[in-house]
Tab-separated table of C-alpha atoms in Angstrom:
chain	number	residue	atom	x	y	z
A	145	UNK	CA	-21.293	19.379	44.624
A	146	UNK	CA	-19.533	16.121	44.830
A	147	UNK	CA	-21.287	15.196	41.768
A	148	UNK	CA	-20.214	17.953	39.670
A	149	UNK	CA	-16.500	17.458	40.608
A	150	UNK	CA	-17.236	13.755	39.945
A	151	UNK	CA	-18.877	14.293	36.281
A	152	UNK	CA	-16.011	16.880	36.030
A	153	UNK	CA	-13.368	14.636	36.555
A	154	UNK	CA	-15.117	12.128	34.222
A	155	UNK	CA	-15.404	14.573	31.252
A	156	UNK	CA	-11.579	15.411	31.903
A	157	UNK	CA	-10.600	11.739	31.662
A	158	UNK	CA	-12.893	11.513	28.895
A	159	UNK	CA	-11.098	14.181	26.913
A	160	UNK	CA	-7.832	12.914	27.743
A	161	UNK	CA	-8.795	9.184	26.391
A	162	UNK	CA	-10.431	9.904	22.930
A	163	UNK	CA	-8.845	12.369	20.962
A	164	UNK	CA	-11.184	13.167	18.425
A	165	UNK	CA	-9.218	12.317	14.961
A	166	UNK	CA	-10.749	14.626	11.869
A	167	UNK	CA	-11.141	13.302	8.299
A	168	UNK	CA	-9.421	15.064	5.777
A	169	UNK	CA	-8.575	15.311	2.336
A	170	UNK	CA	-5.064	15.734	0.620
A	171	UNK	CA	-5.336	19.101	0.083
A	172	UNK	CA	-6.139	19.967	3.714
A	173	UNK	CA	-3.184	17.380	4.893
A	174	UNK	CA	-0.563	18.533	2.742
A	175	UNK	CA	0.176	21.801	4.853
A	176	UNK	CA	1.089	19.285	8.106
A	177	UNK	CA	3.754	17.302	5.424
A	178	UNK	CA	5.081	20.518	4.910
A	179	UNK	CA	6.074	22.864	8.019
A	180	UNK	CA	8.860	24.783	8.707
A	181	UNK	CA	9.404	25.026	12.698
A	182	UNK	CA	12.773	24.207	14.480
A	183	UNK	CA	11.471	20.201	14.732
A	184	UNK	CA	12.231	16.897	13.311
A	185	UNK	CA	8.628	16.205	11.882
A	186	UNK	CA	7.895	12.296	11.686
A	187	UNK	CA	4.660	11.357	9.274
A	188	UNK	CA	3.405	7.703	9.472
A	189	UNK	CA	1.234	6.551	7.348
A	190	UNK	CA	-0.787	3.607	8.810
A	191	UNK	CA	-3.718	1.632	9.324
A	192	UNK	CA	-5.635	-0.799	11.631
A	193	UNK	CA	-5.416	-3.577	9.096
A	194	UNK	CA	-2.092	-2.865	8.450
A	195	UNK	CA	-0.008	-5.268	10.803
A	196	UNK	CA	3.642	-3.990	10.078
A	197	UNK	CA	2.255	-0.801	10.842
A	198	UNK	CA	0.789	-2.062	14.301
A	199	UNK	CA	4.090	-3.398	15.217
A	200	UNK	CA	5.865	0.050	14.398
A	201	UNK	CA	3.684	2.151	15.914
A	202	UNK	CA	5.405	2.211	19.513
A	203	UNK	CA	8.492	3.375	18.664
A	204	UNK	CA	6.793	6.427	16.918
A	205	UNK	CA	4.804	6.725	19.904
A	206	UNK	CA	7.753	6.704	21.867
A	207	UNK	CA	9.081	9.715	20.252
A	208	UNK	CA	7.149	11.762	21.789
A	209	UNK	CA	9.074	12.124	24.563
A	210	UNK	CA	11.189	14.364	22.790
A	211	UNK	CA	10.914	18.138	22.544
A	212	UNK	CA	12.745	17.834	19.003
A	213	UNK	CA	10.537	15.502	17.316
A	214	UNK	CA	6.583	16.153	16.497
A	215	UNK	CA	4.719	13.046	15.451
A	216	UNK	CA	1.821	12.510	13.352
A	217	UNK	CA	-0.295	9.139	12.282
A	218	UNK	CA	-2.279	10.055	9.141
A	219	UNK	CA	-4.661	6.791	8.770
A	220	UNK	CA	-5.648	5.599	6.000
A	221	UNK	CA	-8.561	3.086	7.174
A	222	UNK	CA	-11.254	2.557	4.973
A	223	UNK	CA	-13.633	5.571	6.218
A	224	UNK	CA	-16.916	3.138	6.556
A	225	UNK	CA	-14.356	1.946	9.366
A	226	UNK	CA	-13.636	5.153	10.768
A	227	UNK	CA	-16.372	4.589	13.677
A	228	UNK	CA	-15.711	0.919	14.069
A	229	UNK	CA	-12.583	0.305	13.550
A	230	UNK	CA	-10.135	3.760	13.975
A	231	UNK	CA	-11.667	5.412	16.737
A	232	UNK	CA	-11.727	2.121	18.787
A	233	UNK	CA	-8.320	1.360	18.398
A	234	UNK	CA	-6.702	4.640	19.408
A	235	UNK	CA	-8.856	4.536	22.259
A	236	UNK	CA	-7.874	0.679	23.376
A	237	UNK	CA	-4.024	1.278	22.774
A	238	UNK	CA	-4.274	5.482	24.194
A	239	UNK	CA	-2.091	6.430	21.478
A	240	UNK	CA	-0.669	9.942	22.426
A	241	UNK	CA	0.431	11.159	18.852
A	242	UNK	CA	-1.463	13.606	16.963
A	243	UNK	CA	-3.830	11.671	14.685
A	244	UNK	CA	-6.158	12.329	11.187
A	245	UNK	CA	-7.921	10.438	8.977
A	246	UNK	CA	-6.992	10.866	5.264
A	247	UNK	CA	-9.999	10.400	3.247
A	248	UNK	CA	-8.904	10.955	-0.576
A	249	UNK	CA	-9.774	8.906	-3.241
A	250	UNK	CA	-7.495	9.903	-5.854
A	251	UNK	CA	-4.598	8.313	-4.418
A	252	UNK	CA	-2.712	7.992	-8.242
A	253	UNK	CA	-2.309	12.338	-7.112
A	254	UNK	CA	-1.364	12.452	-3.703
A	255	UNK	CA	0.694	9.179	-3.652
A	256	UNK	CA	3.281	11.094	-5.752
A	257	UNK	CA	3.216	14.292	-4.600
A	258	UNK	CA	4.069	13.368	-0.924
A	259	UNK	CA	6.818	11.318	-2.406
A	260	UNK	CA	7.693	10.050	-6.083
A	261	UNK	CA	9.425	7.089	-4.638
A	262	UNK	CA	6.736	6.107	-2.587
A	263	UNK	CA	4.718	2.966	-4.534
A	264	UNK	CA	1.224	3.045	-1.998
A	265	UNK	CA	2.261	0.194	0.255
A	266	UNK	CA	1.956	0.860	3.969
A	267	UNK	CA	3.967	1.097	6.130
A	268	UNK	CA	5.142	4.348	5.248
A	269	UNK	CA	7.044	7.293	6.995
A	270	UNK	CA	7.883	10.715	6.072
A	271	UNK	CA	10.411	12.670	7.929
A	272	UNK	CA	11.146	15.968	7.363
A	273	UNK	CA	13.052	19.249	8.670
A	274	UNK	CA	13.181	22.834	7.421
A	275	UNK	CA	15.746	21.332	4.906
A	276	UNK	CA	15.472	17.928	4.932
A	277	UNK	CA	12.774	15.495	3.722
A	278	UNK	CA	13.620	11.767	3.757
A	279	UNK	CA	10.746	9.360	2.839
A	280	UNK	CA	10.784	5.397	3.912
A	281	UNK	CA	8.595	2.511	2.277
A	282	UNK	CA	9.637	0.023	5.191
A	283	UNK	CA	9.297	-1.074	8.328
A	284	UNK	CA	10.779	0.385	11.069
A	285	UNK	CA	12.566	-1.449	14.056
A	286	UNK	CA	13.147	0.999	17.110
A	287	UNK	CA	16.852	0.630	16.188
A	288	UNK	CA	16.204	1.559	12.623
A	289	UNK	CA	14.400	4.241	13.534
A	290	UNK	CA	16.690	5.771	15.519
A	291	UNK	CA	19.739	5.640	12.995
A	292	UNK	CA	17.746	7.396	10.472
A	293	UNK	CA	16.152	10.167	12.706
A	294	UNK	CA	19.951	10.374	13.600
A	295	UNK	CA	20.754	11.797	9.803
A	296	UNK	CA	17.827	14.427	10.896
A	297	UNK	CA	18.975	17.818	12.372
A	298	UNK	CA	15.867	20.211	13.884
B	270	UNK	CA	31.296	7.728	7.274
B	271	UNK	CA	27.489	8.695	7.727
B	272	UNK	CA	27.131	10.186	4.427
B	273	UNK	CA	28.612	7.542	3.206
B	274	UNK	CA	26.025	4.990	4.899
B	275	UNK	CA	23.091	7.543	3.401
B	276	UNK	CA	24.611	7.438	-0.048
B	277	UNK	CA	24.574	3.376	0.636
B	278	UNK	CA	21.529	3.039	1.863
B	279	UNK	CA	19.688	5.120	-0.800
B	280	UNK	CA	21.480	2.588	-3.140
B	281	UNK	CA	20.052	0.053	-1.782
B	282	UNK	CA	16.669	1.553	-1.473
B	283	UNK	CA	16.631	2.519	-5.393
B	284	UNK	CA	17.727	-1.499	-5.655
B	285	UNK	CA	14.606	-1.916	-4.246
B	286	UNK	CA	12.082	-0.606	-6.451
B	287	UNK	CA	14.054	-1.759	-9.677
B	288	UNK	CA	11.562	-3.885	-11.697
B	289	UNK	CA	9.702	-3.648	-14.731
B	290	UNK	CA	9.194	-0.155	-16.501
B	291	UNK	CA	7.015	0.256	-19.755
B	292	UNK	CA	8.521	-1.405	-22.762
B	293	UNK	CA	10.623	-3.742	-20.878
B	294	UNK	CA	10.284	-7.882	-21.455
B	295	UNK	CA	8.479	-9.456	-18.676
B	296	UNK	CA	10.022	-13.144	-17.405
B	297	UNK	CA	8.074	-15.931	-17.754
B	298	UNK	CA	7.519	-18.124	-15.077
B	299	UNK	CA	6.294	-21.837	-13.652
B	300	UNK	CA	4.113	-21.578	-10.684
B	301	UNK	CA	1.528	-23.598	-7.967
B	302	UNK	CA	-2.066	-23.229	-8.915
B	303	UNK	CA	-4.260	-23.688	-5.990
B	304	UNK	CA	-4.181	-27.195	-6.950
B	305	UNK	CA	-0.489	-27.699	-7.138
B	306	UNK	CA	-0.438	-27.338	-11.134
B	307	UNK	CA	2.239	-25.438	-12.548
B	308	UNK	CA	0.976	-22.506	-14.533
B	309	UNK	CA	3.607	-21.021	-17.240
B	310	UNK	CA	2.980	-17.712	-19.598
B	311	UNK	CA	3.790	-20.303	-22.389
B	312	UNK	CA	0.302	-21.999	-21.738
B	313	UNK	CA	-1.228	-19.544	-23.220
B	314	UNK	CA	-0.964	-19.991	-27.065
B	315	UNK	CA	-4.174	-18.297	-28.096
B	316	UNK	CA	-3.535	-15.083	-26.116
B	317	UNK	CA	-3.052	-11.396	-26.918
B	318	UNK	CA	-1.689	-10.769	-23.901
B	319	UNK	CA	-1.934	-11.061	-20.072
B	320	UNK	CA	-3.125	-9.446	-16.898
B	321	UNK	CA	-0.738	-10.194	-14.221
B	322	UNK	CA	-2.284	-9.237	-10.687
B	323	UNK	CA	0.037	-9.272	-8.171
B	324	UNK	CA	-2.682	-9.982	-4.647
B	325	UNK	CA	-3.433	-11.677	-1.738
B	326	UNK	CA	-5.966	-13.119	0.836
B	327	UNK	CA	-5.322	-11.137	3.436
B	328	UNK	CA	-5.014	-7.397	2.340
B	329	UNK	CA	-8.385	-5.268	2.304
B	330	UNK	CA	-7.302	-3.849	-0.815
B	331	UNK	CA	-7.274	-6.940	-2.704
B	332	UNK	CA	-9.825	-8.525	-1.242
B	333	UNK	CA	-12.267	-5.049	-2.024
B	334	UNK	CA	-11.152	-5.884	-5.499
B	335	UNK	CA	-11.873	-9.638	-6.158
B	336	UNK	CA	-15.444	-9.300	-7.720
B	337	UNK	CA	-13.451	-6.550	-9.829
B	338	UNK	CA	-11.112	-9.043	-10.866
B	339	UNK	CA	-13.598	-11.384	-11.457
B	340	UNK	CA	-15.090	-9.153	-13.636
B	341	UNK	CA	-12.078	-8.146	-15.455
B	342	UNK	CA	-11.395	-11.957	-16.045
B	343	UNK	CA	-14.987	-12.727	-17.775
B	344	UNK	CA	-14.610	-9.467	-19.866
B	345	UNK	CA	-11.123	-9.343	-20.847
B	346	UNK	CA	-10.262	-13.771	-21.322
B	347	UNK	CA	-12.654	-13.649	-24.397
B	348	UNK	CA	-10.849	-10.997	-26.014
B	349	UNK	CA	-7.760	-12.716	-25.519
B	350	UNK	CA	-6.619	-10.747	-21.931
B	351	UNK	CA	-6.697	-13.356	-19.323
B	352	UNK	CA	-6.119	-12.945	-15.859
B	353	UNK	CA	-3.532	-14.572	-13.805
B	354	UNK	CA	-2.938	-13.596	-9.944
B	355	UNK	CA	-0.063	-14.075	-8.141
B	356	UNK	CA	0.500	-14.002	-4.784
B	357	UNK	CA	3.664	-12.820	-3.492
B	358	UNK	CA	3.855	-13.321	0.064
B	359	UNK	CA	5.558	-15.504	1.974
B	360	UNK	CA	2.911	-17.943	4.421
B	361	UNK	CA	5.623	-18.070	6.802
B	362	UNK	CA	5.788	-14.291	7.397
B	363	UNK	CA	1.727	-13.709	7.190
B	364	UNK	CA	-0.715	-16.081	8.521
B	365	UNK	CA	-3.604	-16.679	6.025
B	366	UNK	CA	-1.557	-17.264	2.834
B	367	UNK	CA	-0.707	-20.567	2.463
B	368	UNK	CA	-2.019	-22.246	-0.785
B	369	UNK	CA	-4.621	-24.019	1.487
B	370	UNK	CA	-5.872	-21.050	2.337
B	371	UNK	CA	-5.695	-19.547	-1.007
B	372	UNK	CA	-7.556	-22.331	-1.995
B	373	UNK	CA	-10.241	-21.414	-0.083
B	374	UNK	CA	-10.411	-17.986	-1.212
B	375	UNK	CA	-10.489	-18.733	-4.859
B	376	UNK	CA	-13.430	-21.104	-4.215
B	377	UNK	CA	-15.246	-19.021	-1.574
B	378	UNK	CA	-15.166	-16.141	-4.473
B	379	UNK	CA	-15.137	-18.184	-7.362
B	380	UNK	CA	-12.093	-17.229	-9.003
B	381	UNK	CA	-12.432	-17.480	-12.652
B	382	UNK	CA	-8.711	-17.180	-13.182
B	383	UNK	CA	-5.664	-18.926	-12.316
B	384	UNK	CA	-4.469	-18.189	-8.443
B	385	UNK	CA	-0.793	-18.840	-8.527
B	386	UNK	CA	2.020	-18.735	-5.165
B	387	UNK	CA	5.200	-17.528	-5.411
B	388	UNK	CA	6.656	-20.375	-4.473
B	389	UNK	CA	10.172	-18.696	-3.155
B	390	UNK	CA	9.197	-15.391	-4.080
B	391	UNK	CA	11.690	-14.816	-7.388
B	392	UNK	CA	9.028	-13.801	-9.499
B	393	UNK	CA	7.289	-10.690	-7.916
B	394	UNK	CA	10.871	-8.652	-7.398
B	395	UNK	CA	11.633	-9.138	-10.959
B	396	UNK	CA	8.766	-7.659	-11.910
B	397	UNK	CA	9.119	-4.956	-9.192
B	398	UNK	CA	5.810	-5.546	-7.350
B	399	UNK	CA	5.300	-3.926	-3.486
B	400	UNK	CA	1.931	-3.777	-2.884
B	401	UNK	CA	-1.277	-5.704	-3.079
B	402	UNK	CA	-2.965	-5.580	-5.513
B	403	UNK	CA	-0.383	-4.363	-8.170
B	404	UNK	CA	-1.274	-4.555	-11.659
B	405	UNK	CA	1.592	-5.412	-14.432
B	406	UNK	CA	-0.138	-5.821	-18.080
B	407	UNK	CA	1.842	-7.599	-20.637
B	408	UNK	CA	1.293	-7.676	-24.852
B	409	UNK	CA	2.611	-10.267	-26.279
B	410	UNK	CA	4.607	-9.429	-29.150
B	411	UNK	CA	7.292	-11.533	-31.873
B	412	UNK	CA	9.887	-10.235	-29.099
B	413	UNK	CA	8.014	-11.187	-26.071
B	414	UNK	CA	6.052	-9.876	-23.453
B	415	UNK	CA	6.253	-6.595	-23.115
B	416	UNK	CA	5.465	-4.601	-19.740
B	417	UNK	CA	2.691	-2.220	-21.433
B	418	UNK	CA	0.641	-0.837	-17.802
B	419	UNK	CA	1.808	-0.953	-14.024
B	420	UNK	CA	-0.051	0.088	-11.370
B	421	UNK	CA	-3.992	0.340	-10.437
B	422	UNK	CA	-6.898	-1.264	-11.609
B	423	UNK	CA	-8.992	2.017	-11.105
B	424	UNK	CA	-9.150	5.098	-9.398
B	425	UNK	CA	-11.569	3.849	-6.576
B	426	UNK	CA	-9.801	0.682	-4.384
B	427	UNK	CA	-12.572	1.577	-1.337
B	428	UNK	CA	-15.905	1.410	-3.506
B	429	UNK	CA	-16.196	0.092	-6.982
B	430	UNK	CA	-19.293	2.868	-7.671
B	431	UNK	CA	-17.234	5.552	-7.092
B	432	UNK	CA	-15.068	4.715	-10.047
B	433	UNK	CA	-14.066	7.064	-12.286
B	434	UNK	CA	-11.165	6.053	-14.008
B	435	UNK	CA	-10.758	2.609	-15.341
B	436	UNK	CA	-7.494	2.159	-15.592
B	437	UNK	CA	-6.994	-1.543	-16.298
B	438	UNK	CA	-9.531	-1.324	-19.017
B	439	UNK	CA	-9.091	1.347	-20.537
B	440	UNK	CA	-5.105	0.544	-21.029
B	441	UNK	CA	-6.320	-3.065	-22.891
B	442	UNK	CA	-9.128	-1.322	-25.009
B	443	UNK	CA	-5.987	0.662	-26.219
B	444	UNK	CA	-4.050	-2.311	-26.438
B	445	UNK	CA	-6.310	-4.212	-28.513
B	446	UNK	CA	-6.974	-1.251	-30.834
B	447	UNK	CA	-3.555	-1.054	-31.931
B	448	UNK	CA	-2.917	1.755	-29.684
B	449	UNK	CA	-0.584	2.269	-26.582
B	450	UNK	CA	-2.291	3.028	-23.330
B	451	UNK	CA	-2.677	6.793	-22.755
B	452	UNK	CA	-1.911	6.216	-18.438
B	453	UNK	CA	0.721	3.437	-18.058
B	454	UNK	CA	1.694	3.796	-14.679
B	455	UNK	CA	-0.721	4.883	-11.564
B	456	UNK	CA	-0.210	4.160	-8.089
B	457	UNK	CA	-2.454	3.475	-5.160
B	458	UNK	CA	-2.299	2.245	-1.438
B	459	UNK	CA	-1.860	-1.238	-0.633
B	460	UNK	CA	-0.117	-3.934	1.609
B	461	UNK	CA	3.394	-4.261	1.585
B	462	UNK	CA	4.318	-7.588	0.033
B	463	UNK	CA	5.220	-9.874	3.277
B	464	UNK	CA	8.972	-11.268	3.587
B	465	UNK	CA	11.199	-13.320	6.414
């Protein structure tokens, strides 16, 4: 009995700790770059290697305090790293935003059609409302951050 | 006042990306070899033309292309296309880039090509370079260099036998048949290009 509650409690923490983090292609993506609820929708694009992106990530993870604002980290590590590197790292640093895997190699397509200005260099962020869409090839500073979500209205 | 500031600051972003677009003159430039040489543009009497690769040591992107660019050196230098890499980013904002270091790389990999620094980084936002690796190819013509491809050197940056499209290659096999590349821009991920 004790046992049970014990493995119980273990799967629970478990389940809380590693998210499981899908790969996906473009096509299967594009429909989260493009909703329509009453939210301020914040897209990073990101990766372990990445160390600007590293630095950013807590203020985006921050954000998720708010009711307004739905965060999501689309990684773009090398899938033969997926297992080693990813998975390990979300799990290490408990990162509470929703997280997937973008696995597309035709990047010259999807590049441009999540934004034209965007040139491929990470970081990158993507915020969007119902009627706004506001894309950043930068770095963000929590202060930064917050001035542009600021120009954002769920 | 906040429009204002958005109107500003998209200003300042579109100053951001200007650089080279196809047709345009490329600048010529003196820069550190990994052996403190400076390498010009004007070197290079004999040549058609040049590929300029904008890349690094540090970025996974550029270093899952250097037997690529290895490759495009030894096939592409004989037919009067040599390679010359640059790297844009500043050792003092990205540990691993110093021209020590570089210096390492090149010989660890056995660079066939030229590995210059951008010594105070003038040279990469003239040409409008972000990312590593970032391709710019340039023809020499009576006028000068002109900016003829930008962008990828294939469709594949995370395995080299998945390749489909050769970019790179297939814009100088147009180029040295008299023709102008059919793709002259593409873009693909990469490392932002490290700044103070």
């Amino acid at each position: 009995m004790f046992y049970s509650k014990y493995l119980a409690f273990l799967l629970f923490c478990f389940l809380l700790s590693a998210q499981s983090i899908p790969s996906l292609n473009y096509t299967e993506i594009k429909p989260l770059l493009n909703q329509k609820g009453d939210k301020i929708y914040v897209v990073n694009f990101w990766a372990t290697w990445c160390a600007p992106c590293i630095k950013e990530l807590p203020y985006f993870e921050s954000l998720n305090q708010r009711k307004d604002v739905e965060v999501l980290l689309v990684s773009l590590d090398f899938p033969k790293h997926k297992q080693s590197r990813l998975l390990p790292f979300v799990d290490k640093n408990k990162l509470q935003s929703k997280i997937v895997h973008l696995d597309d190699k035709d990047e010259n397509y999807w590049i441009n059609d999540i934004d034209p200005n965007w040139s491929g260099a990470l970081p990158a962020t993507l915020i969007f409302t119902k009627k706004q869409r506001g894309f950043y090839e930068q770095s963000f500073t929590a202060s930064k951050l917050d001035k542009i979500l600021k120009l954002f209205k769920p | 006042m906040k429009s204002f500031l958005f109107i500003l600051s998209s200003l300042l972003f579109l100053n951001d990306n200007n650089g080279y677009k196809i047709g345009d003159l490329a600048t010529n430039f003196s820069l550190p070899n990994i052996n403190g040489e400076m390498i010009s543009l004007s070197d290079y009497d004999e040549a058609k033309g040049f590929i300029i690769i904008f890349t690094c040591n540090t970025c996974p992107y550029s270093i899952a292309y250097e037997d690529r660019i290895n490759a495009l050196d030894a096939k592409y230098k004989p037919k009067g296309y040599p390679v010359i890499a640059i790297n844009p980013n500043d050792p003092a904002a990205k540990g691993g880039e110093q021209l020590v270091d570089m210096k390492k790389r090149a010989e660890d990999k056995d660079f066939s090509f030229p590995y210059l620094q951008d010594k105070g980084q003038n040279i990469y936002p003239k040409y409008g370079a972000t990312r590593t690796p970032h391709v710019f190819i340039l023809e020499k013509q009576n006028r000068g260099n002109v900016v003829q491809y930008i962008g990828a050197i294939d469709d594949s940056s995370r395995s080299p036998d998945k390749v489909q499209k050769y970019y790179v290659e297939d814009a100088i096999d147009a180029l040295l048949s008299g023709r102008l590349p059919k793709v002259s821009t593409t873009k693909a991920i990469g490392c932002s290009i490290k700044t103070l």
